[in-house]
PDB file of C-alpha atoms and ligand atoms in Angstrom:
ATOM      1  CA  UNK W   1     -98.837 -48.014 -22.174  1.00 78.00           C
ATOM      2  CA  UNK W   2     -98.097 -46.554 -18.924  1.00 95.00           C
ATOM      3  CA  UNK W   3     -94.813 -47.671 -16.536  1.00 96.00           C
ATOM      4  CA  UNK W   4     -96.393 -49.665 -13.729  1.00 97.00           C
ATOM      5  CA  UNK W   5     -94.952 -52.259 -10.630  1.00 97.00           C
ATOM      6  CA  UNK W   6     -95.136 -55.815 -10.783  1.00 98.00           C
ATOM      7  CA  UNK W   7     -94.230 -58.805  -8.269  1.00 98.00           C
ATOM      8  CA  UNK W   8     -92.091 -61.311  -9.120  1.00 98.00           C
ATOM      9  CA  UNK W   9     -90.401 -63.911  -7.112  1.00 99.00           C
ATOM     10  CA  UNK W  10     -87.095 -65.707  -8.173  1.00 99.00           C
ATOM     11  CA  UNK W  11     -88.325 -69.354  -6.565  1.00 99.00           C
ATOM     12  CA  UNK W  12     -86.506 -71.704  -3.964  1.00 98.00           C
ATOM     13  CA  UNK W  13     -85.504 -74.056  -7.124  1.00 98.00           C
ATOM     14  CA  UNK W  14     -83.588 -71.166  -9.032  1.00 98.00           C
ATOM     15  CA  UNK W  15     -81.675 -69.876  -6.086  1.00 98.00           C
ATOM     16  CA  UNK W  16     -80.552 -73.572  -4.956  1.00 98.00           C
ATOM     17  CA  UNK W  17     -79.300 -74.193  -8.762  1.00 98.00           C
ATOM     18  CA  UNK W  18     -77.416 -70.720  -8.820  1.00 98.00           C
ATOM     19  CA  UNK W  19     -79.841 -68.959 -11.374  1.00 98.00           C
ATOM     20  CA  UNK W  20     -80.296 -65.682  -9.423  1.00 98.00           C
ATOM     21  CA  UNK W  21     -78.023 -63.434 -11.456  1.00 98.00           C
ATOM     22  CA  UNK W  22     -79.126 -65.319 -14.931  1.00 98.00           C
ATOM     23  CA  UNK W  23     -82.698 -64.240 -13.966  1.00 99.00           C
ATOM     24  CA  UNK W  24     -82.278 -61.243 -13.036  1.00 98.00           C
ATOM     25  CA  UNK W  25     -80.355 -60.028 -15.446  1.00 98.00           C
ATOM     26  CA  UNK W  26     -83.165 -61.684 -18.295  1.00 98.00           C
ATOM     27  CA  UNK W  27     -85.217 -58.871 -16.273  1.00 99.00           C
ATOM     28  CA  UNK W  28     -82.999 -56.172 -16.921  1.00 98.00           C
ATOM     29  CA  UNK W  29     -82.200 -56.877 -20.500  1.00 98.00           C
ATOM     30  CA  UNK W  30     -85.894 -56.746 -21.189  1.00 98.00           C
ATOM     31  CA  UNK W  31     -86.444 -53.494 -19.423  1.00 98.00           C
ATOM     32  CA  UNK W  32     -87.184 -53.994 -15.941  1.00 98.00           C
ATOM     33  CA  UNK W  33     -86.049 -51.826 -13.323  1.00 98.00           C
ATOM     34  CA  UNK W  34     -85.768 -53.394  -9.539  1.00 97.00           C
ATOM     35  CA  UNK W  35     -87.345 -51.493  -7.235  1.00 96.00           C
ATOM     36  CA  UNK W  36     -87.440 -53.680  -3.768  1.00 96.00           C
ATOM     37  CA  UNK W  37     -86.263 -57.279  -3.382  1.00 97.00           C
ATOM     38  CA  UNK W  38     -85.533 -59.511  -0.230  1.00 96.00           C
ATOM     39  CA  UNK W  39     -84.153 -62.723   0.086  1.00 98.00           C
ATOM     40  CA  UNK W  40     -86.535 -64.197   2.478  1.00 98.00           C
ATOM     41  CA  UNK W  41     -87.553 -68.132   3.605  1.00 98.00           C
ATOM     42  CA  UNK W  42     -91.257 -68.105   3.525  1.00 98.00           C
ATOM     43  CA  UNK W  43     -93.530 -69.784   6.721  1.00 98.00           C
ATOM     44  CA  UNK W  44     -96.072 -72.125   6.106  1.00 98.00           C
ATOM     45  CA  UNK W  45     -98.384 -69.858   6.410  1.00 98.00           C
ATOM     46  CA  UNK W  46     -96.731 -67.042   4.386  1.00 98.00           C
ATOM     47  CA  UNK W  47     -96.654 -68.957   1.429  1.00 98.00           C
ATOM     48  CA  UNK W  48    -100.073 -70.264   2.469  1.00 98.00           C
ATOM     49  CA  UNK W  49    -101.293 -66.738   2.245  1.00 98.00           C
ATOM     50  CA  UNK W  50     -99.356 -66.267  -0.800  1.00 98.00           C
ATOM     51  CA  UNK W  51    -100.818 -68.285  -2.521  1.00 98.00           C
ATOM     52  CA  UNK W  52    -104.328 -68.610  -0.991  1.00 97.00           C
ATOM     53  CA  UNK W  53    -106.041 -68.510  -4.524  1.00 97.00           C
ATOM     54  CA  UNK W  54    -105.090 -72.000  -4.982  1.00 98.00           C
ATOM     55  CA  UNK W  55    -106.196 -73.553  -2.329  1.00 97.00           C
ATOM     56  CA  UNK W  56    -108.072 -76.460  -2.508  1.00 97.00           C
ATOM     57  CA  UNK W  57    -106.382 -77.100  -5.585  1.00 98.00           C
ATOM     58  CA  UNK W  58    -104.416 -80.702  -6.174  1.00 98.00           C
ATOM     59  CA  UNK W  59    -101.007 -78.910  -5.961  1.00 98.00           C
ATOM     60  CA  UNK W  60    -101.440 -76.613  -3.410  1.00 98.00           C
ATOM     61  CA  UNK W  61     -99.885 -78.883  -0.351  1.00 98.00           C
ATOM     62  CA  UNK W  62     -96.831 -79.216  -3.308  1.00 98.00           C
ATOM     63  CA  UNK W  63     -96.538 -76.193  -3.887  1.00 98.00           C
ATOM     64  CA  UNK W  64     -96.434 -74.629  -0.484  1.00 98.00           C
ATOM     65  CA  UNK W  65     -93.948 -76.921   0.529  1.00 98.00           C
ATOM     66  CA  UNK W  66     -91.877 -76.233  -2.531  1.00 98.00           C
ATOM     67  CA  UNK W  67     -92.046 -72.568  -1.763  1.00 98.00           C
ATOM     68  CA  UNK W  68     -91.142 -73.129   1.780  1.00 98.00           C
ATOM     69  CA  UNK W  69     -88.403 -75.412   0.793  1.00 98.00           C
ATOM     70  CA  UNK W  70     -85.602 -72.682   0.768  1.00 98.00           C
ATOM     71  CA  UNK W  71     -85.321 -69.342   0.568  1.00 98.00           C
ATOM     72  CA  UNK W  72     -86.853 -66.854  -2.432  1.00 99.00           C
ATOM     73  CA  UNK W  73     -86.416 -63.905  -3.792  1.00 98.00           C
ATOM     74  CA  UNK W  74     -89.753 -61.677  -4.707  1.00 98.00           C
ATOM     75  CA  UNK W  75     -89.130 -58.295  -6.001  1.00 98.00           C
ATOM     76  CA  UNK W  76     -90.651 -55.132  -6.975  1.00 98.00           C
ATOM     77  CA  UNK W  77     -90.566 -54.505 -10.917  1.00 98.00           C
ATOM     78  CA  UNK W  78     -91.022 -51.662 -12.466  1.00 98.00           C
ATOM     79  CA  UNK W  79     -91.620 -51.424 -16.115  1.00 98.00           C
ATOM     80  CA  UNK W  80     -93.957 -50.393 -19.344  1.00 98.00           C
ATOM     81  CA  UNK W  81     -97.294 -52.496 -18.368  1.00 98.00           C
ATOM     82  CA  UNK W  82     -95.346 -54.680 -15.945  1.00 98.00           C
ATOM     83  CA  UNK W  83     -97.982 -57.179 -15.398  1.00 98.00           C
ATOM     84  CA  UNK W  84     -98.110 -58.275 -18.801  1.00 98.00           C
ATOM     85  CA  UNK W  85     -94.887 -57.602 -20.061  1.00 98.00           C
ATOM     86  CA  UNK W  86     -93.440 -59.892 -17.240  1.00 99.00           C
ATOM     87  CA  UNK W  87     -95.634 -62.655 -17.843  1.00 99.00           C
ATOM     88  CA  UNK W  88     -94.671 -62.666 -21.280  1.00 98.00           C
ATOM     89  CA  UNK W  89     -91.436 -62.688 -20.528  1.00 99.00           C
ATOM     90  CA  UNK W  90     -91.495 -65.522 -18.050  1.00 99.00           C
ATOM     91  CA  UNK W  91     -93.422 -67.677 -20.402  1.00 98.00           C
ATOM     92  CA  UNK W  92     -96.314 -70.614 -19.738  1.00 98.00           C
ATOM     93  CA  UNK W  93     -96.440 -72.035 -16.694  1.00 98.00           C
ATOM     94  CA  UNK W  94     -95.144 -75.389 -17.748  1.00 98.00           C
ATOM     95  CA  UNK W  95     -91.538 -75.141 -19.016  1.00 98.00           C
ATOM     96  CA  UNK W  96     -91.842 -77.985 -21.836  1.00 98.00           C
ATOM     97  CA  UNK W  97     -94.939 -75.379 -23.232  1.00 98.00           C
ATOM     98  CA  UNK W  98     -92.999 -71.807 -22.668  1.00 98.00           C
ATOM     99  CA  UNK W  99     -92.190 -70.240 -25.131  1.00 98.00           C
ATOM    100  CA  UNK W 100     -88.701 -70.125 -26.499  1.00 98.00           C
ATOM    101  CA  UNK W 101     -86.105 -67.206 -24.706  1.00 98.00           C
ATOM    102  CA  UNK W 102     -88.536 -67.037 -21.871  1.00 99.00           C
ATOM    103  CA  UNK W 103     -87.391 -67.243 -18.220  1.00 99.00           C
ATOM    104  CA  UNK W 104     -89.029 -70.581 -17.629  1.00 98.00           C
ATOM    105  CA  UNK W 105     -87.957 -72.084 -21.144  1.00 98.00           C
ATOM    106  CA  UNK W 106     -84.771 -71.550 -19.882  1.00 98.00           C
ATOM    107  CA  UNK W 107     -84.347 -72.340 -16.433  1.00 98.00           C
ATOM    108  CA  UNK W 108     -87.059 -74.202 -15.046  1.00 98.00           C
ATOM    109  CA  UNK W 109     -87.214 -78.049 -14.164  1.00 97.00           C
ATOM    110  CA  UNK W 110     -90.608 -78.629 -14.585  1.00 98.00           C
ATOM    111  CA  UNK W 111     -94.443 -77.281 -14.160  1.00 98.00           C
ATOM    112  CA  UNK W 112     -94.033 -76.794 -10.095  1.00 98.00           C
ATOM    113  CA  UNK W 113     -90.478 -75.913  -9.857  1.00 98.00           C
ATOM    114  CA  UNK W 114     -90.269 -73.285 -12.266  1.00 98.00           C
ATOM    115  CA  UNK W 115     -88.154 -71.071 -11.306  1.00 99.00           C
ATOM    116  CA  UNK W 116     -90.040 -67.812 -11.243  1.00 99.00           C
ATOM    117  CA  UNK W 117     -93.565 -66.163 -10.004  1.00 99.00           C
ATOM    118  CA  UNK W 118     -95.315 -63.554 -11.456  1.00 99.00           C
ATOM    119  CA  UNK W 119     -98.344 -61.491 -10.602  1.00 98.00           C
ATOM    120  CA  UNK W 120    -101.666 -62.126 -13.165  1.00 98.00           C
ATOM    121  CA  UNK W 121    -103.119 -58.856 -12.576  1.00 98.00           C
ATOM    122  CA  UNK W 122    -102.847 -55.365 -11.816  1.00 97.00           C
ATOM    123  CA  UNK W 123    -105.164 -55.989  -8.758  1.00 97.00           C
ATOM    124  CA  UNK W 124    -102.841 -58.642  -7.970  1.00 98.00           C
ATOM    125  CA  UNK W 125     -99.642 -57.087  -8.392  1.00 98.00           C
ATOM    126  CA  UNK W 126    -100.843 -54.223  -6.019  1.00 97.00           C
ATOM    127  CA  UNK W 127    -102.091 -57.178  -3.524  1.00 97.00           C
ATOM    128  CA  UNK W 128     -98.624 -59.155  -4.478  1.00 98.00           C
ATOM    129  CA  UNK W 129     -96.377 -56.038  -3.534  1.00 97.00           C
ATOM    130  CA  UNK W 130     -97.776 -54.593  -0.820  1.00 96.00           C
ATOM    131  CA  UNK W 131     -97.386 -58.689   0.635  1.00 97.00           C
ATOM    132  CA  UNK W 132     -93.863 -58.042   0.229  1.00 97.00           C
ATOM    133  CA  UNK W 133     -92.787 -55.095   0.636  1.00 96.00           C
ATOM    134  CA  UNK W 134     -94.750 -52.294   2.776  1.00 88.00           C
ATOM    135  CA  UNK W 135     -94.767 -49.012   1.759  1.00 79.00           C
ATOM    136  CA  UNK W 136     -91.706 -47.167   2.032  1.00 70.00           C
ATOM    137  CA  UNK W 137     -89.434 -49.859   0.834  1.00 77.00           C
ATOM    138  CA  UNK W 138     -89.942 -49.389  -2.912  1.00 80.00           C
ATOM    139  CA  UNK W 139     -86.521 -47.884  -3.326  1.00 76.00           C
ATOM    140  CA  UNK W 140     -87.295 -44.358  -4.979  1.00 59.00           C
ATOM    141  CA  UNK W 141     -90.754 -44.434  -4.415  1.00 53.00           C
ATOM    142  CA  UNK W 142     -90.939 -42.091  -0.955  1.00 44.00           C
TER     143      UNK W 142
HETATM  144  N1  LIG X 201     -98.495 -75.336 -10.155  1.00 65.06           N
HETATM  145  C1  LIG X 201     -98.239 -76.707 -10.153  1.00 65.06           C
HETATM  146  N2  LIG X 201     -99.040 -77.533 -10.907  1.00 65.06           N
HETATM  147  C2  LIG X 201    -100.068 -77.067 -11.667  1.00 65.06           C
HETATM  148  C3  LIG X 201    -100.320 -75.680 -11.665  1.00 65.06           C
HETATM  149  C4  LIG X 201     -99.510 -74.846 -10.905  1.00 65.06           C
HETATM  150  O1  LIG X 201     -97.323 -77.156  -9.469  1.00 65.06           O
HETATM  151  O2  LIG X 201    -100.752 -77.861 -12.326  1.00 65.06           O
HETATM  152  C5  LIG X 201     -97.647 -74.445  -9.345  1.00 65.06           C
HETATM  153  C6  LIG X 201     -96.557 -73.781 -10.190  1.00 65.06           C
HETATM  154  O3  LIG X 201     -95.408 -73.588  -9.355  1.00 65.06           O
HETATM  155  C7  LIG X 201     -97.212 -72.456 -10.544  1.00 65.06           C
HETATM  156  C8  LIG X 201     -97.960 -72.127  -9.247  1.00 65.06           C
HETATM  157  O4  LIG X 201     -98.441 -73.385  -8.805  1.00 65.06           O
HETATM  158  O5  LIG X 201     -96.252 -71.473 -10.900  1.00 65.06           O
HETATM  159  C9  LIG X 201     -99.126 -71.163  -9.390  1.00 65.06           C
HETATM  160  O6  LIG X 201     -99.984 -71.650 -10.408  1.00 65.06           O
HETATM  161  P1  LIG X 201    -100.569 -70.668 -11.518  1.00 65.06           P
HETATM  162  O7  LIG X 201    -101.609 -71.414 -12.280  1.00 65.06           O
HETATM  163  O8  LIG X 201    -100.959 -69.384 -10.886  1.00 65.06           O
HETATM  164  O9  LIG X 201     -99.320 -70.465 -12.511  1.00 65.06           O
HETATM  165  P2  LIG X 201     -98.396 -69.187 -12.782  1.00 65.06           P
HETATM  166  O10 LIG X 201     -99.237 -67.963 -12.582  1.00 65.06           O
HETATM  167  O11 LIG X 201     -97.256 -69.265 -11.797  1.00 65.06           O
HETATM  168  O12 LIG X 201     -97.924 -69.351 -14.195  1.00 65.06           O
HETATM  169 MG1  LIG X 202    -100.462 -67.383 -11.054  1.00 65.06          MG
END
């Protein structure tokens, strides 16, 4: 499997409860090298744009104004089939179904405060990135 980029985003409830470092070091220890990250507070529309796949969908209003909420943290990963890998690593959406070890198991509250985002896709990780963080800023990549 070939070394690829992923996006992840360390979410608004993670940073408020002081789980930044925890996280990101989980993402080191299982081979993921940062590339790009910015603390930034997402707009309204931002997040709305984010996550514009869901709209229309019961917990989009909840979940945009849970992203909005305080800042976050997204971040350029680079690793052995990133997409995938991450998601494992994160686990299921829904904390009380994650899988044991994983990122949510461990530090999220609940099904929309879960502490961490990750792209679904290759398509979308390219999409996810380039939302983040234009090109130029992956550190090592120019
Ligand atoms: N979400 C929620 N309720 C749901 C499904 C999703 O609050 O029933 C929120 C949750 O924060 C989730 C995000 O919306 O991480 C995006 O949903 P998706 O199904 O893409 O889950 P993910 O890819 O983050 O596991
Ligand atoms: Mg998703």
């Amino acid at each position: 499997m070939a070394v690829s980029l992923t996006l992840g985003i360390v979410k608004p409830d993670a940073i408020a409860t002081g789980k930044t470092g925890k996280i990101l070091a989980h993402l080191e220890e299982a081979g993921f090298t940062l590339r790009a990250a910015r603390l930034v507070r997402l707009t309204d529309a931002q997040a709305g744009a984010f996550y514009a796949v869901h709209r229309g969908r019961p917990f989009y209003p909840e979940l945009v104004a849970f992203m909005t909420s305080g800042p976050c943290l997204p971040m350029a990963l680079e690793g052995e089939d990133a997409v995938a890998t991450l998601r494992t690593v994160i686990g299921a959406t829904d904390p009380a179904e994650a899988a044991p070890g994983t990122v949510r198991k461990l530090y999220a509250e609940s099904k929309g405060r879960n502490a961490i985002h990750a792209s679904d896709s290759d398509e979308n990780a390219a999409r996810e990135v380039a939302f983040f963080f234009p090109e130029g800023e992956l550190a090592g990549m120019r």
